[in-house]
């Protein structure tokens, strides 16, 4: 009922009286008032003038399924959205549902996580009400060896969404850190369940520092991380960013499925802050230094090492020596 009242207020160009709303929805004026009260409690600003009625003035930036779905232009991504105020990790919820047979496109979003994780066993810290913690189930029908391409597709979708919603110009540090002004604003994590020759499902997770204050970032990462709000100087709508990310992700993922990684390789290269740079790459105990030449058709980094060999790098952490 609350959603119907909200939808009616959104459509109404004029203020709507409690009686008119009640008539339209087949409920009493008192029931309408209760819904308006509940919506206001959630943060919707609803004006009420004695003779005219209710007007929706503004909506809160709450990561609610109904808010996110409102302008989603996707076929399957986000058709089902589960939102939690708090959870251990959205990856865990999505993985459990995927194991139970949930189809591709289910999205799990949390306002904050108590055990958010990043790549290589690192943790991902999020401030309640300020960030985006999102996981989506994918069933790409790929071989496990192709998994490294999925976060590259997601990186381009994230960069496009951030650029469109904030006007900032993000770039990508291979494999999938999204940076603004050289500092990390978002990270992508890909976890999969697979057989020897077949991926059952992928849980693609993204964390974005949206309206996080610099002082809320852990001290240990303040020099290397930032938030969109800190870079823009004003708050950014998390709802708009999630919508745009899901729209971009689905469209890039469909092109990727139809034509392979080559279909987005050029765009990824144009966003890369890594190609052409002198870098140090570590992966476990392995350490290589050299110049990044390119990214190949499989999404692997081509490094010309200081020793003169050309290495294809599948995974690792890239650092540009200062
Ligand atoms: C990284 O930069 O190392 C990747 C960070 C990924 C964080 C996101 S937040 C949503 C999802 N749930 C998690 O626990 N991790 C990912």
PDB file of C-alpha atoms in Angstrom, residues 160-266:
ATOM      1  CA  UNK A 160      31.152   4.668 -17.027  1.00  0.00           C
ATOM      2  CA  UNK A 161      28.613   4.922 -14.182  1.00  0.00           C
ATOM      3  CA  UNK A 162      30.861   7.096 -12.005  1.00  0.00           C
ATOM      4  CA  UNK A 163      31.618   9.404 -14.936  1.00  0.00           C
ATOM      5  CA  UNK A 164      27.934   9.739 -15.868  1.00  0.00           C
ATOM      6  CA  UNK A 165      26.644  10.370 -12.342  1.00  0.00           C
ATOM      7  CA  UNK A 166      29.473  12.533 -10.930  1.00  0.00           C
ATOM      8  CA  UNK A 167      31.191  14.115 -13.940  1.00  0.00           C
ATOM      9  CA  UNK A 168      34.525  12.851 -12.539  1.00  0.00           C
ATOM     10  CA  UNK A 169      36.995  11.094 -14.833  1.00  0.00           C
ATOM     11  CA  UNK A 170      37.887   7.786 -13.205  1.00  0.00           C
ATOM     12  CA  UNK A 171      40.558   5.463 -14.475  1.00  0.00           C
ATOM     13  CA  UNK A 172      41.307   1.817 -13.859  1.00  0.00           C
ATOM     14  CA  UNK A 173      44.350   0.302 -12.244  1.00  0.00           C
ATOM     15  CA  UNK A 174      44.740  -3.249 -13.502  1.00  0.00           C
ATOM     16  CA  UNK A 175      43.091  -5.503 -12.770  1.00  0.00           C
ATOM     17  CA  UNK A 176      40.114  -3.724 -11.252  1.00  0.00           C
ATOM     18  CA  UNK A 177      40.657  -0.812  -8.891  1.00  0.00           C
ATOM     19  CA  UNK A 178      38.749   2.301  -9.881  1.00  0.00           C
ATOM     20  CA  UNK A 179      40.720   5.460  -9.148  1.00  0.00           C
ATOM     21  CA  UNK A 180      39.963   9.152  -9.157  1.00  0.00           C
ATOM     22  CA  UNK A 181      42.946  11.491  -9.102  1.00  0.00           C
ATOM     23  CA  UNK A 182      45.200   8.489  -8.476  1.00  0.00           C
ATOM     24  CA  UNK A 183      43.295   7.335  -5.360  1.00  0.00           C
ATOM     25  CA  UNK A 184      41.002   4.337  -5.067  1.00  0.00           C
ATOM     26  CA  UNK A 185      37.235   4.986  -4.924  1.00  0.00           C
ATOM     27  CA  UNK A 186      35.982   1.500  -5.760  1.00  0.00           C
ATOM     28  CA  UNK A 187      37.108  -2.107  -5.805  1.00  0.00           C
ATOM     29  CA  UNK A 188      35.785  -5.206  -7.512  1.00  0.00           C
ATOM     30  CA  UNK A 189      35.857  -8.773  -6.232  1.00  0.00           C
ATOM     31  CA  UNK A 190      35.006 -11.847  -8.282  1.00  0.00           C
ATOM     32  CA  UNK A 191      34.344 -15.179  -6.609  1.00  0.00           C
ATOM     33  CA  UNK A 192      33.241 -18.266  -8.467  1.00  0.00           C
ATOM     34  CA  UNK A 193      31.968 -21.789  -8.004  1.00  0.00           C
ATOM     35  CA  UNK A 194      33.183 -24.071 -10.750  1.00  0.00           C
ATOM     36  CA  UNK A 195      33.834 -27.583 -12.058  1.00  0.00           C
ATOM     37  CA  UNK A 196      37.047 -28.412 -13.968  1.00  0.00           C
ATOM     38  CA  UNK A 197      35.724 -27.051 -17.271  1.00  0.00           C
ATOM     39  CA  UNK A 198      32.648 -25.041 -16.350  1.00  0.00           C
ATOM     40  CA  UNK A 199      31.721 -22.087 -14.125  1.00  0.00           C
ATOM     41  CA  UNK A 200      28.532 -22.726 -12.126  1.00  0.00           C
ATOM     42  CA  UNK A 201      28.160 -19.153 -10.990  1.00  0.00           C
ATOM     43  CA  UNK A 202      30.155 -15.993 -10.377  1.00  0.00           C
ATOM     44  CA  UNK A 203      29.472 -13.573  -7.541  1.00  0.00           C
ATOM     45  CA  UNK A 204      30.644 -10.179  -8.684  1.00  0.00           C
ATOM     46  CA  UNK A 205      31.007  -7.721  -5.822  1.00  0.00           C
ATOM     47  CA  UNK A 206      31.681  -4.012  -5.954  1.00  0.00           C
ATOM     48  CA  UNK A 207      32.340  -1.600  -3.145  1.00  0.00           C
ATOM     49  CA  UNK A 208      32.235   2.157  -3.834  1.00  0.00           C
ATOM     50  CA  UNK A 209      33.152   4.949  -1.430  1.00  0.00           C
ATOM     51  CA  UNK A 210      30.385   7.375  -2.339  1.00  0.00           C
ATOM     52  CA  UNK A 211      29.630   9.889   0.416  1.00  0.00           C
ATOM     53  CA  UNK A 212      32.316   8.676   2.796  1.00  0.00           C
ATOM     54  CA  UNK A 213      34.085  11.496   4.637  1.00  0.00           C
ATOM     55  CA  UNK A 214      37.877  11.457   4.399  1.00  0.00           C
ATOM     56  CA  UNK A 215      37.955  11.189   8.200  1.00  0.00           C
ATOM     57  CA  UNK A 216      35.824   8.012   8.037  1.00  0.00           C
ATOM     58  CA  UNK A 217      38.318   6.201   5.811  1.00  0.00           C
ATOM     59  CA  UNK A 218      40.642   3.947   7.823  1.00  0.00           C
ATOM     60  CA  UNK A 219      43.805   5.885   8.615  1.00  0.00           C
ATOM     61  CA  UNK A 220      45.975   3.207   7.024  1.00  0.00           C
ATOM     62  CA  UNK A 221      44.462   3.881   3.569  1.00  0.00           C
ATOM     63  CA  UNK A 222      43.807   7.643   3.717  1.00  0.00           C
ATOM     64  CA  UNK A 223      46.756   8.357   1.439  1.00  0.00           C
ATOM     65  CA  UNK A 224      45.695   5.907  -1.236  1.00  0.00           C
ATOM     66  CA  UNK A 225      41.874   5.984  -1.055  1.00  0.00           C
ATOM     67  CA  UNK A 226      39.204   8.632  -1.487  1.00  0.00           C
ATOM     68  CA  UNK A 227      35.445   8.955  -2.011  1.00  0.00           C
ATOM     69  CA  UNK A 228      33.352  10.399  -4.813  1.00  0.00           C
ATOM     70  CA  UNK A 229      31.936  13.060  -2.489  1.00  0.00           C
ATOM     71  CA  UNK A 230      35.422  14.104  -1.351  1.00  0.00           C
ATOM     72  CA  UNK A 231      36.478  14.487  -4.996  1.00  0.00           C
ATOM     73  CA  UNK A 232      33.297  16.306  -6.161  1.00  0.00           C
ATOM     74  CA  UNK A 233      32.759  18.452  -3.091  1.00  0.00           C
ATOM     75  CA  UNK A 234      29.097  17.446  -2.787  1.00  0.00           C
ATOM     76  CA  UNK A 235      27.004  14.385  -1.985  1.00  0.00           C
ATOM     77  CA  UNK A 236      26.233  11.900  -4.741  1.00  0.00           C
ATOM     78  CA  UNK A 237      23.006   9.888  -5.037  1.00  0.00           C
ATOM     79  CA  UNK A 238      23.826   6.257  -4.253  1.00  0.00           C
ATOM     80  CA  UNK A 239      20.537   5.194  -5.831  1.00  0.00           C
ATOM     81  CA  UNK A 240      21.417   6.913  -9.127  1.00  0.00           C
ATOM     82  CA  UNK A 241      24.874   5.336  -9.087  1.00  0.00           C
ATOM     83  CA  UNK A 242      23.561   1.803  -8.490  1.00  0.00           C
ATOM     84  CA  UNK A 243      20.969   2.236 -11.258  1.00  0.00           C
ATOM     85  CA  UNK A 244      23.548   3.476 -13.736  1.00  0.00           C
ATOM     86  CA  UNK A 245      26.045   0.771 -12.770  1.00  0.00           C
ATOM     87  CA  UNK A 246      23.490  -2.022 -13.294  1.00  0.00           C
ATOM     88  CA  UNK A 247      22.378  -0.552 -16.626  1.00  0.00           C
ATOM     89  CA  UNK A 248      25.980  -0.243 -17.867  1.00  0.00           C
ATOM     90  CA  UNK A 249      26.994  -3.636 -16.489  1.00  0.00           C
ATOM     91  CA  UNK A 250      24.178  -5.499 -18.189  1.00  0.00           C
ATOM     92  CA  UNK A 251      24.786  -3.824 -21.523  1.00  0.00           C
ATOM     93  CA  UNK A 252      28.578  -4.459 -21.439  1.00  0.00           C
ATOM     94  CA  UNK A 253      28.081  -8.027 -20.198  1.00  0.00           C
ATOM     95  CA  UNK A 254      25.716  -8.769 -23.091  1.00  0.00           C
ATOM     96  CA  UNK A 255      28.279  -7.425 -25.615  1.00  0.00           C
ATOM     97  CA  UNK A 256      30.977  -9.436 -23.871  1.00  0.00           C
ATOM     98  CA  UNK A 257      28.893 -12.610 -24.058  1.00  0.00           C
ATOM     99  CA  UNK A 258      28.119 -12.030 -27.724  1.00  0.00           C
ATOM    100  CA  UNK A 259      31.565 -10.909 -28.954  1.00  0.00           C
ATOM    101  CA  UNK A 260      34.090 -11.723 -26.203  1.00  0.00           C
ATOM    102  CA  UNK A 261      36.530  -9.441 -24.381  1.00  0.00           C
ATOM    103  CA  UNK A 262      37.686  -7.834 -27.649  1.00  0.00           C
ATOM    104  CA  UNK A 263      34.377  -5.913 -27.695  1.00  0.00           C
ATOM    105  CA  UNK A 264      35.399  -3.849 -24.655  1.00  0.00           C
ATOM    106  CA  UNK A 265      39.196  -4.074 -24.836  1.00  0.00           C
ATOM    107  CA  UNK A 266      39.605  -0.648 -26.496  1.00  0.00           C
TER     108      UNK A 266
END
